[in-house]
Amino acid sequence: MQEFPLSSKYIRTDMYVDNVVCSVPSLAEAQNLYSELVGLFKAGGFDLLKWCTNDCGVLWNQIPQNAWSLQKVEFNDNSDMHASSKVLGLKWNDISDTFSFSINIPEQTNSKHKILSTVARIWDPLGFLAAVT
């Protein structure tokens, strides 16, 4: 891990299942992190794919096009007109750099059991909704 100090830090704090989801303070750090992550995972025999960023310069200038995440999701909730990426069950709008949730509430007679069942289906690994749920 001494070869890849920046990426090993982010892997310990910002890796969820098989996704590395993080924010960095500068373009230079983003470029360095990309290089380190690719090198570290390649040393383990893994190819990192489905890269997504809100900085087109990093995407176009550094990341090979075959590694881009081209899977945009239309959520049909009219909250934004831009297709978002799905990250850890959340909607991430790379233009506004915002996360949002889409929760389907079935039309049915409410009962304590049905409300608890609906709340239990909300997947929030980062705890954004913890105060509400």
Backbone as JSON, one array per atom type, in Angstrom:
{
  "sequence": "MQEFPLSSKYIRTDMYVDNVVCSVPSLAEAQNLYSELVGLFKAGGFDLLKWCTNDCGVLWNQIPQNAWSLQKVEFNDNSDMHASSKVLGLKWNDISDTFSFSINIPEQTNSKHKILSTVARIWDPLGFLAAVT",
  "N": [[0.82, -1.2, 0.0], [2.16, 1.11, 0.27], [3.02, 2.03, -2.16], [0.79, 3.16, -3.24], [-0.44, 5.47, -1.76], [-2.53, 7.43, -1.69], [-4.75, 6.23, -2.99], [-5.12, 3.96, -1.39], [-5.98, 5.1, 0.97], [-8.5, 6.18, 0.2], [-9.83, 3.85, -0.53], [-10.12, 2.54, 1.88], [-11.91, 4.24, 3.18], [-13.96, 5.03, 1.42], [-15.08, 3.0, -0.13], [-17.69, 1.03, -1.19], [-19.22, -1.96, -1.26], [-18.72, -2.88, -4.38], [-18.0, -0.45, -5.39], [-16.18, 2.56, -5.67], [-16.69, 5.52, -4.28], [-16.23, 8.8, -4.2], [-15.14, 12.14, -3.33], [-12.93, 14.64, -4.34], [-10.66, 17.32, -3.53], [-9.37, 18.72, -5.63], [-8.53, 19.05, -9.14], [-6.04, 18.02, -9.86], [-5.61, 16.18, -7.78], [-7.68, 14.42, -8.32], [-6.86, 13.34, -10.77], [-4.48, 12.1, -9.97], [-5.5, 10.28, -8.1], [-7.08, 8.67, -9.77], [-5.06, 7.46, -11.37], [-3.6, 6.07, -9.39], [-5.59, 4.34, -8.3], [-6.21, 2.73, -10.53], [-3.69, 1.53, -10.94], [-3.29, 0.18, -8.46], [-5.48, -1.65, -8.34], [-5.02, -3.05, -10.7], [-2.65, -4.33, -10.05], [-3.66, -6.26, -8.42], [-5.02, -7.77, -10.23], [-7.4, -6.79, -11.24], [-9.62, -4.95, -13.35], [-10.65, -1.66, -13.43], [-13.78, -0.36, -14.1], [-16.56, 1.52, -15.5], [-16.32, 4.31, -14.92], [-17.15, 7.47, -13.65], [-17.56, 10.94, -13.58], [-17.81, 14.39, -12.57], [-16.26, 16.15, -13.86], [-15.47, 16.89, -16.97], [-13.01, 17.13, -18.2], [-11.23, 15.39, -16.83], [-12.47, 12.97, -17.43], [-12.43, 12.87, -20.31], [-9.72, 13.34, -20.96], [-8.11, 11.58, -19.49], [-9.26, 9.09, -18.76], [-9.8, 6.07, -20.38], [-12.12, 5.64, -23.07], [-13.52, 3.2, -23.2], [-13.77, 2.53, -20.56], [-15.58, 4.21, -19.43], [-18.58, 5.01, -17.63], [-21.44, 4.54, -19.17], [-23.98, 4.31, -18.54], [-26.64, 5.87, -18.03], [-29.49, 6.85, -16.18], [-32.88, 7.3, -16.6], [-35.19, 8.7, -14.51], [-37.82, 9.47, -14.49], [-39.28, 11.19, -12.77], [-39.57, 13.84, -12.95], [-37.93, 15.53, -11.48], [-35.55, 16.44, -12.34], [-34.3, 17.32, -15.54], [-32.2, 16.06, -16.59], [-30.52, 13.07, -17.31], [-29.56, 10.84, -14.78], [-26.87, 9.27, -12.97], [-26.79, 6.07, -11.48], [-25.86, 5.47, -8.28], [-24.92, 3.49, -5.73], [-27.61, 2.96, -5.18], [-28.67, 5.48, -5.18], [-29.64, 8.54, -6.86], [-27.4, 10.29, -8.83], [-26.68, 13.37, -9.98], [-24.55, 14.43, -12.29], [-24.07, 16.93, -13.36], [-25.11, 18.97, -11.64], [-23.96, 17.99, -9.42], [-25.27, 16.58, -7.31], [-27.0, 14.48, -4.98], [-29.93, 12.46, -4.95], [-32.99, 10.9, -3.92], [-35.24, 8.33, -4.91], [-38.23, 7.21, -4.1], [-40.63, 4.77, -4.12], [-43.89, 4.79, -3.2], [-46.37, 2.65, -2.49], [-49.8, 2.79, -3.5], [-52.02, 2.33, -1.14], [-54.02, 1.23, 1.62], [-53.03, 2.67, 4.6], [-51.16, 1.2, 7.18], [-49.57, 0.36, 10.25], [-47.8, -1.77, 9.83], [-47.51, -1.76, 6.98], [-46.37, 0.76, 6.56], [-43.93, 0.51, 7.98], [-42.83, -1.55, 6.47], [-42.47, -0.3, 3.98], [-40.61, 1.73, 4.68], [-38.48, 0.1, 5.43], [-37.57, -0.82, 3.0], [-36.06, 1.19, 1.97], [-32.96, 1.89, 0.84], [-30.11, 3.07, 2.14], [-27.08, 3.47, 2.26], [-25.21, 5.44, 2.9], [-26.33, 6.94, 4.84], [-27.84, 9.28, 4.45], [-30.59, 9.68, 4.75], [-31.09, 8.99, 7.33], [-31.93, 10.55, 9.56], [-34.55, 11.05, 8.92], [-35.81, 8.59, 8.37]],
  "CA": [[0.0, 0.0, 0.0], [3.03, 2.29, 0.27], [3.1, 2.51, -3.54], [-0.47, 3.82, -3.6], [-0.95, 6.01, -0.49], [-3.8, 8.15, -1.84], [-5.83, 5.3, -3.3], [-5.4, 3.07, -0.26], [-6.78, 5.89, 1.92], [-9.88, 6.27, -0.29], [-10.43, 2.51, -0.52], [-10.52, 2.25, 3.27], [-13.01, 5.09, 3.67], [-15.0, 5.36, 0.43], [-15.44, 1.87, -0.99], [-18.94, 0.4, -0.79], [-19.43, -3.17, -2.05], [-17.72, -2.86, -5.46], [-17.95, 0.93, -5.89], [-15.42, 3.58, -4.97], [-17.46, 6.75, -4.47], [-15.54, 9.81, -3.39], [-14.98, 13.49, -3.83], [-11.59, 15.14, -4.05], [-10.68, 18.79, -3.55], [-8.76, 19.38, -6.78], [-8.4, 18.3, -10.38], [-4.77, 17.29, -9.78], [-5.79, 15.03, -6.9], [-8.55, 13.48, -9.03], [-6.03, 12.66, -11.76], [-3.57, 11.24, -9.22], [-6.3, 9.2, -7.53], [-7.42, 7.76, -10.87], [-3.86, 6.69, -11.71], [-3.29, 5.15, -8.29], [-6.62, 3.3, -8.2], [-6.01, 1.81, -11.64], [-2.47, 0.77, -10.66], [-3.49, -0.71, -7.32], [-6.37, -2.75, -8.69], [-4.37, -3.84, -11.74], [-1.7, -5.18, -9.35], [-4.46, -7.37, -7.88], [-5.65, -8.48, -11.33], [-8.74, -6.25, -11.5], [-9.76, -3.77, -14.2], [-11.71, -0.77, -12.96], [-14.66, 0.09, -15.18], [-17.72, 2.35, -15.17], [-15.89, 5.56, -14.32], [-18.08, 8.59, -13.81], [-17.05, 12.13, -12.9], [-18.48, 15.61, -12.98], [-15.27, 16.96, -14.56], [-15.29, 16.3, -18.3], [-11.58, 17.1, -18.52], [-10.68, 14.13, -16.32], [-13.08, 11.88, -18.18], [-11.99, 12.83, -21.7], [-8.27, 13.39, -21.11], [-7.35, 10.57, -18.76], [-9.92, 7.79, -18.65], [-10.13, 5.51, -21.7], [-13.56, 5.65, -23.32], [-14.12, 1.89, -22.91], [-13.94, 2.41, -19.11], [-16.59, 5.17, -18.98], [-19.92, 4.53, -17.32], [-22.37, 5.14, -20.11], [-25.3, 3.88, -18.09], [-27.43, 6.92, -17.4], [-30.81, 6.34, -15.83], [-33.99, 8.25, -16.58], [-35.99, 8.33, -13.35], [-39.22, 9.8, -14.77], [-39.99, 11.83, -11.66], [-39.58, 15.27, -13.28], [-37.14, 16.32, -10.54], [-34.56, 17.11, -13.19], [-34.46, 16.91, -16.92], [-30.94, 15.42, -16.97], [-30.41, 11.68, -16.86], [-28.62, 10.72, -13.67], [-26.21, 7.99, -12.78], [-27.23, 5.38, -10.28], [-24.7, 5.2, -7.43], [-25.31, 2.95, -4.43], [-29.05, 3.08, -5.02], [-29.04, 6.88, -5.21], [-29.49, 9.24, -8.12], [-26.36, 11.3, -8.78], [-26.69, 14.25, -11.13], [-23.17, 14.87, -12.41], [-23.99, 18.34, -13.73], [-25.29, 19.77, -10.43], [-23.21, 17.27, -8.38], [-26.19, 16.38, -6.2], [-27.63, 13.17, -4.8], [-31.34, 12.48, -4.59], [-33.6, 9.6, -3.74], [-36.52, 8.08, -5.55], [-38.89, 6.2, -3.28], [-41.98, 4.45, -4.59], [-44.82, 4.49, -2.12], [-47.55, 2.04, -3.12], [-51.09, 3.33, -3.1], [-52.73, 1.31, -0.38], [-54.45, 1.69, 2.93], [-51.88, 2.68, 5.5], [-51.17, 0.54, 8.48], [-48.23, 0.4, 10.84], [-47.01, -2.79, 9.15], [-47.21, -1.32, 5.61], [-45.44, 1.89, 6.65], [-42.62, -0.03, 8.36], [-42.35, -2.33, 5.33], [-42.0, 0.66, 2.98], [-39.39, 2.35, 5.2], [-37.42, -0.91, 5.44], [-37.08, -0.99, 1.62], [-35.2, 2.31, 1.6], [-31.56, 1.52, 1.0], [-29.39, 4.33, 2.36], [-25.8, 3.07, 2.85], [-24.44, 6.59, 3.36], [-27.04, 7.54, 5.98], [-28.41, 10.58, 4.14], [-31.97, 9.75, 5.21], [-31.19, 8.41, 8.67], [-32.72, 11.41, 10.46], [-35.95, 11.0, 8.51], [-36.36, 7.25, 8.49]],
  "C": [[0.87, 1.27, 0.0], [3.2, 2.87, -1.13], [1.91, 3.38, -3.9], [-1.1, 4.47, -2.36], [-2.31, 6.69, -0.61], [-4.95, 7.18, -2.08], [-6.14, 4.38, -2.13], [-6.21, 3.79, 0.82], [-8.26, 5.92, 1.48], [-10.57, 4.9, -0.3], [-10.9, 2.16, 0.89], [-11.75, 3.04, 3.7], [-14.19, 5.24, 2.71], [-15.34, 4.22, -0.52], [-16.65, 1.17, -0.39], [-19.22, -0.74, -1.75], [-18.36, -3.19, -3.16], [-17.64, -1.48, -6.12], [-17.04, 1.78, -5.02], [-16.13, 4.89, -5.3], [-16.83, 7.8, -3.57], [-15.54, 11.16, -4.08], [-13.59, 13.96, -3.44], [-11.56, 16.65, -4.24], [-10.11, 19.46, -4.8], [-8.69, 18.45, -7.99], [-7.11, 17.46, -10.36], [-4.9, 16.05, -8.9], [-6.69, 13.99, -7.56], [-7.74, 12.68, -10.04], [-5.07, 11.68, -11.08], [-4.32, 10.04, -8.64], [-6.68, 8.2, -8.61], [-6.23, 6.86, -11.19], [-3.53, 5.66, -10.64], [-4.31, 4.02, -8.18], [-6.45, 2.26, -9.31], [-4.79, 0.93, -11.38], [-2.64, -0.24, -9.54], [-4.37, -1.9, -7.68], [-5.77, -3.64, -9.78], [-3.33, -4.78, -11.1], [-2.39, -6.4, -8.73], [-5.19, -8.15, -8.97], [-7.05, -7.99, -11.67], [-8.66, -5.05, -12.43], [-10.91, -2.94, -13.66], [-12.47, -0.22, -14.14], [-15.77, 0.97, -14.62], [-17.33, 3.62, -14.41], [-16.89, 6.65, -14.64], [-17.52, 9.76, -13.01], [-17.84, 13.34, -13.36], [-17.5, 16.59, -13.63], [-14.96, 16.32, -15.9], [-13.83, 16.23, -18.7], [-10.92, 15.82, -18.04], [-11.2, 12.97, -17.15], [-12.49, 11.76, -19.58], [-10.48, 12.71, -21.84], [-7.51, 12.24, -20.46], [-7.97, 9.19, -18.79], [-10.26, 7.28, -20.05], [-11.65, 5.38, -21.87], [-14.22, 4.31, -23.01], [-14.31, 1.65, -21.41], [-14.99, 3.37, -18.56], [-17.87, 4.44, -18.59], [-20.88, 5.26, -18.24], [-23.81, 4.86, -19.72], [-25.97, 5.0, -17.31], [-28.84, 6.4, -17.21], [-31.81, 7.48, -15.87], [-34.93, 7.83, -15.45], [-37.46, 8.7, -13.48], [-39.96, 10.41, -13.59], [-40.02, 13.35, -11.81], [-38.8, 16.13, -12.29], [-36.01, 17.02, -11.26], [-34.72, 16.56, -14.59], [-33.21, 16.18, -17.42], [-30.94, 13.98, -16.46], [-29.31, 11.6, -15.8], [-27.96, 9.36, -13.69], [-26.75, 7.36, -11.51], [-25.97, 4.97, -9.51], [-25.2, 4.74, -6.07], [-26.8, 3.11, -4.16], [-29.56, 4.51, -5.03], [-29.0, 7.41, -6.63], [-28.38, 10.28, -7.92], [-26.4, 12.08, -10.07], [-25.3, 14.84, -11.24], [-23.03, 16.33, -12.84], [-24.12, 19.23, -12.49], [-24.53, 19.18, -9.24], [-24.07, 17.12, -7.12], [-26.7, 14.95, -6.18], [-29.1, 13.4, -4.52], [-31.85, 11.05, -4.52], [-34.89, 9.52, -4.54], [-37.15, 6.92, -4.78], [-40.31, 6.0, -3.8], [-42.85, 4.06, -3.4], [-46.09, 3.92, -2.75], [-48.84, 2.68, -2.6], [-51.88, 2.21, -2.43], [-53.2, 1.94, 0.94], [-53.27, 1.59, 3.89], [-52.16, 1.92, 6.78], [-49.75, 0.61, 9.0], [-47.32, -0.59, 10.1], [-46.6, -2.33, 7.75], [-46.23, -0.15, 5.6], [-44.04, 1.39, 6.99], [-42.01, -0.84, 7.21], [-41.79, -1.41, 4.25], [-40.7, 1.32, 3.43], [-38.22, 1.37, 5.16], [-36.83, -1.14, 4.05], [-36.16, 0.14, 1.17], [-33.76, 1.92, 1.9], [-30.74, 2.8, 1.03], [-28.04, 4.03, 3.01], [-24.98, 4.23, 3.38], [-25.12, 7.33, 4.5], [-27.63, 8.91, 5.71], [-29.81, 10.75, 4.71], [-32.16, 9.28, 6.64], [-32.03, 9.25, 9.62], [-34.2, 11.35, 10.15], [-36.54, 9.62, 8.73], [-36.34, 6.76, 9.91]]
}
